[in-house]
PDB file of N, CA and C and ligand atoms in Angstrom:
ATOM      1  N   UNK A   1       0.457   6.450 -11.450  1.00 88.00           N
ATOM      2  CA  UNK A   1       1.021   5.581 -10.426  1.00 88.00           C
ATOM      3  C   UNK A   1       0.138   4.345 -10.272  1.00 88.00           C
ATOM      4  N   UNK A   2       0.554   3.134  -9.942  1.00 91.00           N
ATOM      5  CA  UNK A   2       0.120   1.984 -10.003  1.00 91.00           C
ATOM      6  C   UNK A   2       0.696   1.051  -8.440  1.00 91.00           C
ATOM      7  N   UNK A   3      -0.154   0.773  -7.649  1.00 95.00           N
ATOM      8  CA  UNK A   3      -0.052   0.264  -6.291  1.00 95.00           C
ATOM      9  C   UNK A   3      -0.433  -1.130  -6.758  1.00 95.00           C
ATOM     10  N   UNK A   4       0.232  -2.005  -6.013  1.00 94.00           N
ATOM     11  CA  UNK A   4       0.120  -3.457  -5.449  1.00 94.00           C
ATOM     12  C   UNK A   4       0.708  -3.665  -4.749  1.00 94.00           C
ATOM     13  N   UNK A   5       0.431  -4.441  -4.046  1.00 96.00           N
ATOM     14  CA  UNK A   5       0.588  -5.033  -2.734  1.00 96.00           C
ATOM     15  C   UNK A   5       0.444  -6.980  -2.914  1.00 96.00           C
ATOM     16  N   UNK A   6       1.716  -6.901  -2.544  1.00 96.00           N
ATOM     17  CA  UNK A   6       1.389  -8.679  -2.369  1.00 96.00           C
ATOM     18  C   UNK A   6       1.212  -9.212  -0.802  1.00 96.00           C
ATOM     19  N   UNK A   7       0.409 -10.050  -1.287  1.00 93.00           N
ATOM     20  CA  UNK A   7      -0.631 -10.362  -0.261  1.00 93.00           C
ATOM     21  C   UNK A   7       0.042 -11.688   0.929  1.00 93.00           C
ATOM     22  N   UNK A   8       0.487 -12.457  -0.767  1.00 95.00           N
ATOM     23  CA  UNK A   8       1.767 -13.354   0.318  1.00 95.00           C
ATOM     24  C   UNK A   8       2.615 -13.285   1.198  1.00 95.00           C
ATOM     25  N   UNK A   9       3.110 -11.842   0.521  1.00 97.00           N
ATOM     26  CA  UNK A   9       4.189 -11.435   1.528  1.00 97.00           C
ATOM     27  C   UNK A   9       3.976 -10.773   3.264  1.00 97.00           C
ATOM     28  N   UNK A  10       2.899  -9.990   2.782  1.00 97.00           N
ATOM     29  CA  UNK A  10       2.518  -8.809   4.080  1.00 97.00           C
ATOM     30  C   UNK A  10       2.270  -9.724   4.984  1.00 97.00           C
ATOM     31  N   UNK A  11       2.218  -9.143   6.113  1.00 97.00           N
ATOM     32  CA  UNK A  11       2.548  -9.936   7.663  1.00 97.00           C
ATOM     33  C   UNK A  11       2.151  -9.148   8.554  1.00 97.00           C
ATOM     34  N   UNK A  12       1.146  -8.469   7.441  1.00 96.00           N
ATOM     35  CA  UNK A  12      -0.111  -7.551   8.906  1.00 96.00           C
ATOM     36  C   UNK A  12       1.078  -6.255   9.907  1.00 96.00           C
ATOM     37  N   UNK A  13       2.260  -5.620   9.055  1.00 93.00           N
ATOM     38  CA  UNK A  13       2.707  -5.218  10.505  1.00 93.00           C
ATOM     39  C   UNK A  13       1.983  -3.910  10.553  1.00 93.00           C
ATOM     40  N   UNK A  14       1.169  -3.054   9.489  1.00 96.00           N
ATOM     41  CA  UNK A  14      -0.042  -1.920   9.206  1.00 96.00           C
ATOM     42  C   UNK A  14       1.331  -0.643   9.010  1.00 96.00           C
ATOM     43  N   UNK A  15       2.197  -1.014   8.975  1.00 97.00           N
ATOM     44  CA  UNK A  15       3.231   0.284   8.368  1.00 97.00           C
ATOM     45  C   UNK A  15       2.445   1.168   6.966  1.00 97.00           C
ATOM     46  N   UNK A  16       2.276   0.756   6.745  1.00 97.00           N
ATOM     47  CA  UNK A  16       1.719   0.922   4.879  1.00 97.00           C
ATOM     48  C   UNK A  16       0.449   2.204   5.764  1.00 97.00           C
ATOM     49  N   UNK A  17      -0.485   1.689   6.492  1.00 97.00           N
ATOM     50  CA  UNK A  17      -2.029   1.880   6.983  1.00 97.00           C
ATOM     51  C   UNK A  17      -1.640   3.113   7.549  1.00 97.00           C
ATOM     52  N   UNK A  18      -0.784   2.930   8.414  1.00 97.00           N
ATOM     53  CA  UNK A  18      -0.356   4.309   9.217  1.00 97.00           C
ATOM     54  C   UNK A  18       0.092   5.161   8.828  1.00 97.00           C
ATOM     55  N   UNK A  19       1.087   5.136   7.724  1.00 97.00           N
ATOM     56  CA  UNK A  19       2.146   6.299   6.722  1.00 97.00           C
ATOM     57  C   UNK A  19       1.091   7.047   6.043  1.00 97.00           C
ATOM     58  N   UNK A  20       0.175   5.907   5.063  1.00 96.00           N
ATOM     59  CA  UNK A  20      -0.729   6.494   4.200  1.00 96.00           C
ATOM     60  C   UNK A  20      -2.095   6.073   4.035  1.00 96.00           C
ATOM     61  N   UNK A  21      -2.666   6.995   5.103  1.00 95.00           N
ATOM     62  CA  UNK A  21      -4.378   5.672   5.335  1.00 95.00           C
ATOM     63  C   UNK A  21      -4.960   6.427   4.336  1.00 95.00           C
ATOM     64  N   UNK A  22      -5.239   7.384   3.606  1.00 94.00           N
ATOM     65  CA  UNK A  22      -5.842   7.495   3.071  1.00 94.00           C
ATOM     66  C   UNK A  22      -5.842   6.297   1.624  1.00 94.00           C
ATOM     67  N   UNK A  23      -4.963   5.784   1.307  1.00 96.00           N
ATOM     68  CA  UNK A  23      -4.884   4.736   0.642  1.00 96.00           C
ATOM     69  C   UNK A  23      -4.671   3.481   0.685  1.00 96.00           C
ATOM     70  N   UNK A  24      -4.210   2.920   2.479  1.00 97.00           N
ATOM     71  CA  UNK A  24      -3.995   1.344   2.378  1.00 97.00           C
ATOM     72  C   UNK A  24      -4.825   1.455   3.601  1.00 97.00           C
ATOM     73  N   UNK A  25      -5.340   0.424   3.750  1.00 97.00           N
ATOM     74  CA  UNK A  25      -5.989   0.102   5.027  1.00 97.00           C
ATOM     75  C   UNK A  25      -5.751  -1.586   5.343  1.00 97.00           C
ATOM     76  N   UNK A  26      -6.277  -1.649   6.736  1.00 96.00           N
ATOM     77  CA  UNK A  26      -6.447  -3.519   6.767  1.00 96.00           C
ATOM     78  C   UNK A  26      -7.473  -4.103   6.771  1.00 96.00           C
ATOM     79  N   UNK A  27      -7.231  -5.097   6.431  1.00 95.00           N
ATOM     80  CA  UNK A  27      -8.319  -6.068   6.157  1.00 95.00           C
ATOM     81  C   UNK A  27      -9.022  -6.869   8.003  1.00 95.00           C
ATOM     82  N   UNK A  28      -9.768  -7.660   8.104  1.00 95.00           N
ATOM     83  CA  UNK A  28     -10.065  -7.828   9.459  1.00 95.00           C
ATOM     84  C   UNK A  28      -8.987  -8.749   9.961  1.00 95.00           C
ATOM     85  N   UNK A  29      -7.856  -9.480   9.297  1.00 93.00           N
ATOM     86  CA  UNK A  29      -7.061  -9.862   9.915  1.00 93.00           C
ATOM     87  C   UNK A  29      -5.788  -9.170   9.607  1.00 93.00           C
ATOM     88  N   UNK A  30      -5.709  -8.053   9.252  1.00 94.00           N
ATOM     89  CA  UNK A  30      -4.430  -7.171   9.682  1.00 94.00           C
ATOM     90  C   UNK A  30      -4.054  -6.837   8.429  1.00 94.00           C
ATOM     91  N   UNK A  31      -4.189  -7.690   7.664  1.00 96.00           N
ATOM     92  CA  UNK A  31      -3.083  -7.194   5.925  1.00 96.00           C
ATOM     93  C   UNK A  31      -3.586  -6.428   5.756  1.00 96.00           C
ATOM     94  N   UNK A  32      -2.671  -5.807   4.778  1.00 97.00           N
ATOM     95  CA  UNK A  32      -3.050  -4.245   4.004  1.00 97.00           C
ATOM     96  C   UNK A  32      -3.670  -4.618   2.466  1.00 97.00           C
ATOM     97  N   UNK A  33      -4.765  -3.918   2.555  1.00 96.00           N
ATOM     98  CA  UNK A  33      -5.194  -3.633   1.223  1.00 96.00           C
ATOM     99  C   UNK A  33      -5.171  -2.397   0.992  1.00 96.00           C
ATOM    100  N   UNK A  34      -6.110  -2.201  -0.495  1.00 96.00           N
ATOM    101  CA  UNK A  34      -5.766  -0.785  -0.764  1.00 96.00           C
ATOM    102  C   UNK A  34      -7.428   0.155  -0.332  1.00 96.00           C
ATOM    103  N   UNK A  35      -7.543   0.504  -0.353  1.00 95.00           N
ATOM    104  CA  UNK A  35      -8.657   1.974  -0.075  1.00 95.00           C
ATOM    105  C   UNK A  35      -9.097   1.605  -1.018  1.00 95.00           C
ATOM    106  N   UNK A  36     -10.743   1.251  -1.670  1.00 94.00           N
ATOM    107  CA  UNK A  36     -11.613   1.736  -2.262  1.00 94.00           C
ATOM    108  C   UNK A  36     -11.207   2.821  -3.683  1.00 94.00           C
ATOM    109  N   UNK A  37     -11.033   2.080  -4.746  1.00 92.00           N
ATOM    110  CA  UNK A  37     -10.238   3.357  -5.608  1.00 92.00           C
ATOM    111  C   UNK A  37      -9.405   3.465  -5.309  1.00 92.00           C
ATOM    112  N   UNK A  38      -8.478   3.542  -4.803  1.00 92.00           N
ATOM    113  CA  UNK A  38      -7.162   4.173  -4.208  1.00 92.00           C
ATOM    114  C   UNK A  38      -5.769   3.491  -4.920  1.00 92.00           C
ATOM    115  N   UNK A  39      -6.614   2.585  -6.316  1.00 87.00           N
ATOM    116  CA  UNK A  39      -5.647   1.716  -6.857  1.00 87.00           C
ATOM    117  C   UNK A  39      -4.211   2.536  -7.546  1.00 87.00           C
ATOM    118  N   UNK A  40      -4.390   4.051  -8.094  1.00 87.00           N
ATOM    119  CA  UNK A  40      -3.624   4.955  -8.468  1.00 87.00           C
ATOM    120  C   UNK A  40      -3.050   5.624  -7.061  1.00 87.00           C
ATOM    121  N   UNK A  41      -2.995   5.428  -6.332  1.00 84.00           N
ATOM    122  CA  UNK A  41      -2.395   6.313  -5.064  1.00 84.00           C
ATOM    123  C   UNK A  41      -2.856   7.408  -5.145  1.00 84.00           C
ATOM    124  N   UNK A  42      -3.792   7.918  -5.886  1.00 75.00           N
ATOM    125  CA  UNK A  42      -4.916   9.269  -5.730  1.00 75.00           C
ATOM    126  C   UNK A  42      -3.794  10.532  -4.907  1.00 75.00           C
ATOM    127  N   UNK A  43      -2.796  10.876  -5.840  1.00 79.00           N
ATOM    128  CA  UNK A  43      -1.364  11.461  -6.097  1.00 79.00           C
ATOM    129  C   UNK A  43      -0.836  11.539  -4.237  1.00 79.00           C
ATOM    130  N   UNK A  44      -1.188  10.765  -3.802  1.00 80.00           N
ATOM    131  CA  UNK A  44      -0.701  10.563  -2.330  1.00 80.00           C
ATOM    132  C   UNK A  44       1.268  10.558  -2.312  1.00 80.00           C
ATOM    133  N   UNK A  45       1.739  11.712  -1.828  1.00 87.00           N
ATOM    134  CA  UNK A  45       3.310  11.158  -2.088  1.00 87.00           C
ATOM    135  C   UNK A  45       3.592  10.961  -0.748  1.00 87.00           C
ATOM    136  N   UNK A  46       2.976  10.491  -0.196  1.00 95.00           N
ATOM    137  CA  UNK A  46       2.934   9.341   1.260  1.00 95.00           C
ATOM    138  C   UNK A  46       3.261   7.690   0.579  1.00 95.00           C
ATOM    139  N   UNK A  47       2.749   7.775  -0.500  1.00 95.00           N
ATOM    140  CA  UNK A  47       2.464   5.713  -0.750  1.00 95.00           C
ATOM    141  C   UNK A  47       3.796   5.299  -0.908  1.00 95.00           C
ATOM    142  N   UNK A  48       4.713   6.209  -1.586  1.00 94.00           N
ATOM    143  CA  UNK A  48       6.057   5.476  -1.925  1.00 94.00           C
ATOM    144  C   UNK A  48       6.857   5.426  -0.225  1.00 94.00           C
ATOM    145  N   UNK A  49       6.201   6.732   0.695  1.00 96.00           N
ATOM    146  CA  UNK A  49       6.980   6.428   1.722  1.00 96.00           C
ATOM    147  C   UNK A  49       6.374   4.993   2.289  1.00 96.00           C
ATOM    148  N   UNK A  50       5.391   4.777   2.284  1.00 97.00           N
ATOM    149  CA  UNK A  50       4.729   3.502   2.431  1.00 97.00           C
ATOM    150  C   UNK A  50       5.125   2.086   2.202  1.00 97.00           C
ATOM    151  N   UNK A  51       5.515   2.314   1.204  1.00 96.00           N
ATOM    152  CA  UNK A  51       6.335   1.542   0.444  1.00 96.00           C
ATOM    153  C   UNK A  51       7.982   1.201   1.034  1.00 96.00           C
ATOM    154  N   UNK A  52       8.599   2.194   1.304  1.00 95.00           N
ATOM    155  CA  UNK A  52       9.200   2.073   2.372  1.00 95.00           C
ATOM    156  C   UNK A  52       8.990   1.286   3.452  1.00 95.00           C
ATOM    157  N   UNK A  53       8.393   1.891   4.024  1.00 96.00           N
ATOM    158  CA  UNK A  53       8.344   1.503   5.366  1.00 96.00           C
ATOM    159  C   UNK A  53       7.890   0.133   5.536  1.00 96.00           C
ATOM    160  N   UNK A  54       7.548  -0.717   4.471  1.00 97.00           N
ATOM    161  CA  UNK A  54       6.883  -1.922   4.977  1.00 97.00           C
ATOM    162  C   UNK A  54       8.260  -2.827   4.955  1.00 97.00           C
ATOM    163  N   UNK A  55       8.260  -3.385   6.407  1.00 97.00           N
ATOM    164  CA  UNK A  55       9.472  -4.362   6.761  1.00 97.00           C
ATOM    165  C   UNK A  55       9.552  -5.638   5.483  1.00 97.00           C
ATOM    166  N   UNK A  56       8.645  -6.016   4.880  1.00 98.00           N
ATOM    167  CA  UNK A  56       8.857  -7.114   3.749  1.00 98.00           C
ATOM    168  C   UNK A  56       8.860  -6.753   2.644  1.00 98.00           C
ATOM    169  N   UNK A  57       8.787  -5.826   1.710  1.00 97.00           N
ATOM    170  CA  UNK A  57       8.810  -4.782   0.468  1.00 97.00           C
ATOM    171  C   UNK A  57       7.745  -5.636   0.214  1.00 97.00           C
ATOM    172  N   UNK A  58       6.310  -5.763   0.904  1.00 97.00           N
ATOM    173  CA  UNK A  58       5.603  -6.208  -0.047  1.00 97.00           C
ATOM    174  C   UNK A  58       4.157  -5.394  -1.264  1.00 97.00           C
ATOM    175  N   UNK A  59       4.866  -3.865  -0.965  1.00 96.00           N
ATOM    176  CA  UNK A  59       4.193  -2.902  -1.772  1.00 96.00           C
ATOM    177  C   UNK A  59       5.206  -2.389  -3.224  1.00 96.00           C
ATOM    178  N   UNK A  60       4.364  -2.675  -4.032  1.00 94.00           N
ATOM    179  CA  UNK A  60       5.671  -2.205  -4.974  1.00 94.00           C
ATOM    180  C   UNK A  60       4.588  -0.955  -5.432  1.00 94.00           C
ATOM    181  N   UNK A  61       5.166   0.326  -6.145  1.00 94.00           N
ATOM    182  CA  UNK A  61       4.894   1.373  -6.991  1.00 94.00           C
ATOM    183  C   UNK A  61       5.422   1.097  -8.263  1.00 94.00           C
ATOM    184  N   UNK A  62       4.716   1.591  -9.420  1.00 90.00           N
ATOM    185  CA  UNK A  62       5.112   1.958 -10.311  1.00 90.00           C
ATOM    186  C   UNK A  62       4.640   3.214 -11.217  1.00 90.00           C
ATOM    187  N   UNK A  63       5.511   3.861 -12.063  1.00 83.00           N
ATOM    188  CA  UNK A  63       5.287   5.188 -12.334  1.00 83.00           C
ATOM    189  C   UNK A  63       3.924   4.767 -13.278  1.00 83.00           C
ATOM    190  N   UNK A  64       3.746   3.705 -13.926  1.00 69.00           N
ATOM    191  CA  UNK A  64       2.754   3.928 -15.410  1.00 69.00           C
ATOM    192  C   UNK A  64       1.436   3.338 -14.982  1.00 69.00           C
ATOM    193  N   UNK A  65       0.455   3.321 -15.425  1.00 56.00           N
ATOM    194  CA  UNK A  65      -0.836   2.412 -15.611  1.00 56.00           C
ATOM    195  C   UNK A  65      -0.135   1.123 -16.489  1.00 56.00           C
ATOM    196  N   UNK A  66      -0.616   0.576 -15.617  1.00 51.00           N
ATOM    197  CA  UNK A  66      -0.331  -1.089 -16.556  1.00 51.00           C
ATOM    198  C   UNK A  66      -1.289  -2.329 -16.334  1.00 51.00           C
TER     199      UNK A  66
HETATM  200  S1  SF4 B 101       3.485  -2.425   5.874  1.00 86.10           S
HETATM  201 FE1  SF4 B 101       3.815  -4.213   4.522  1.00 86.10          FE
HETATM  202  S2  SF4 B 101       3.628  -5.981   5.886  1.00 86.10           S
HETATM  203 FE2  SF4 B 101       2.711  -4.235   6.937  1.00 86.10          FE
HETATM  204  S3  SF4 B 101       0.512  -4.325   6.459  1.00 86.10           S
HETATM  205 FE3  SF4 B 101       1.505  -2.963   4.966  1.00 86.10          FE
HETATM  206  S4  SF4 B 101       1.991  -4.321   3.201  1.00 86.10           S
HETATM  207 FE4  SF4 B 101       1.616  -5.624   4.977  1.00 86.10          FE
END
């Protein structure tokens, strides 16, 4: 699994942070980054709900390393 997050998009609302903290957290002004390592979703099947939940789709998943 492969996490990004665009940075342009997010708008600080911490949906991502709350679903799945063990892998996104915020930064000191609110956006979500990812956890330390946490670039594979460290088999979290929280991140895609994460992914979800963010009001701007600005988390995408993907199944491969790329
Ligand atoms: S849920 Fe989306 S908009 Fe909110 S902090 Fe996470 S990435 Fe940003």
């Amino acid at each position: 699994m492969r996490i990004s997050i665009d940075t342009g998009v997010c708008i600080g609302a911490g949906q991502c942070a709350l679903t799945a903290p063990e892998v996104f957290t915020q930064d000191d002004d609110g956006f979500s980054e990812l956890m330390p390592g946490r670039e594979d979703g460290a088999g979290s099947a929280l991140v895609r709900e994460a992914a979800r939940a963010c009001p701007v789709s600005a988390i995408s998943v993907s199944a491969r390393e790329t």
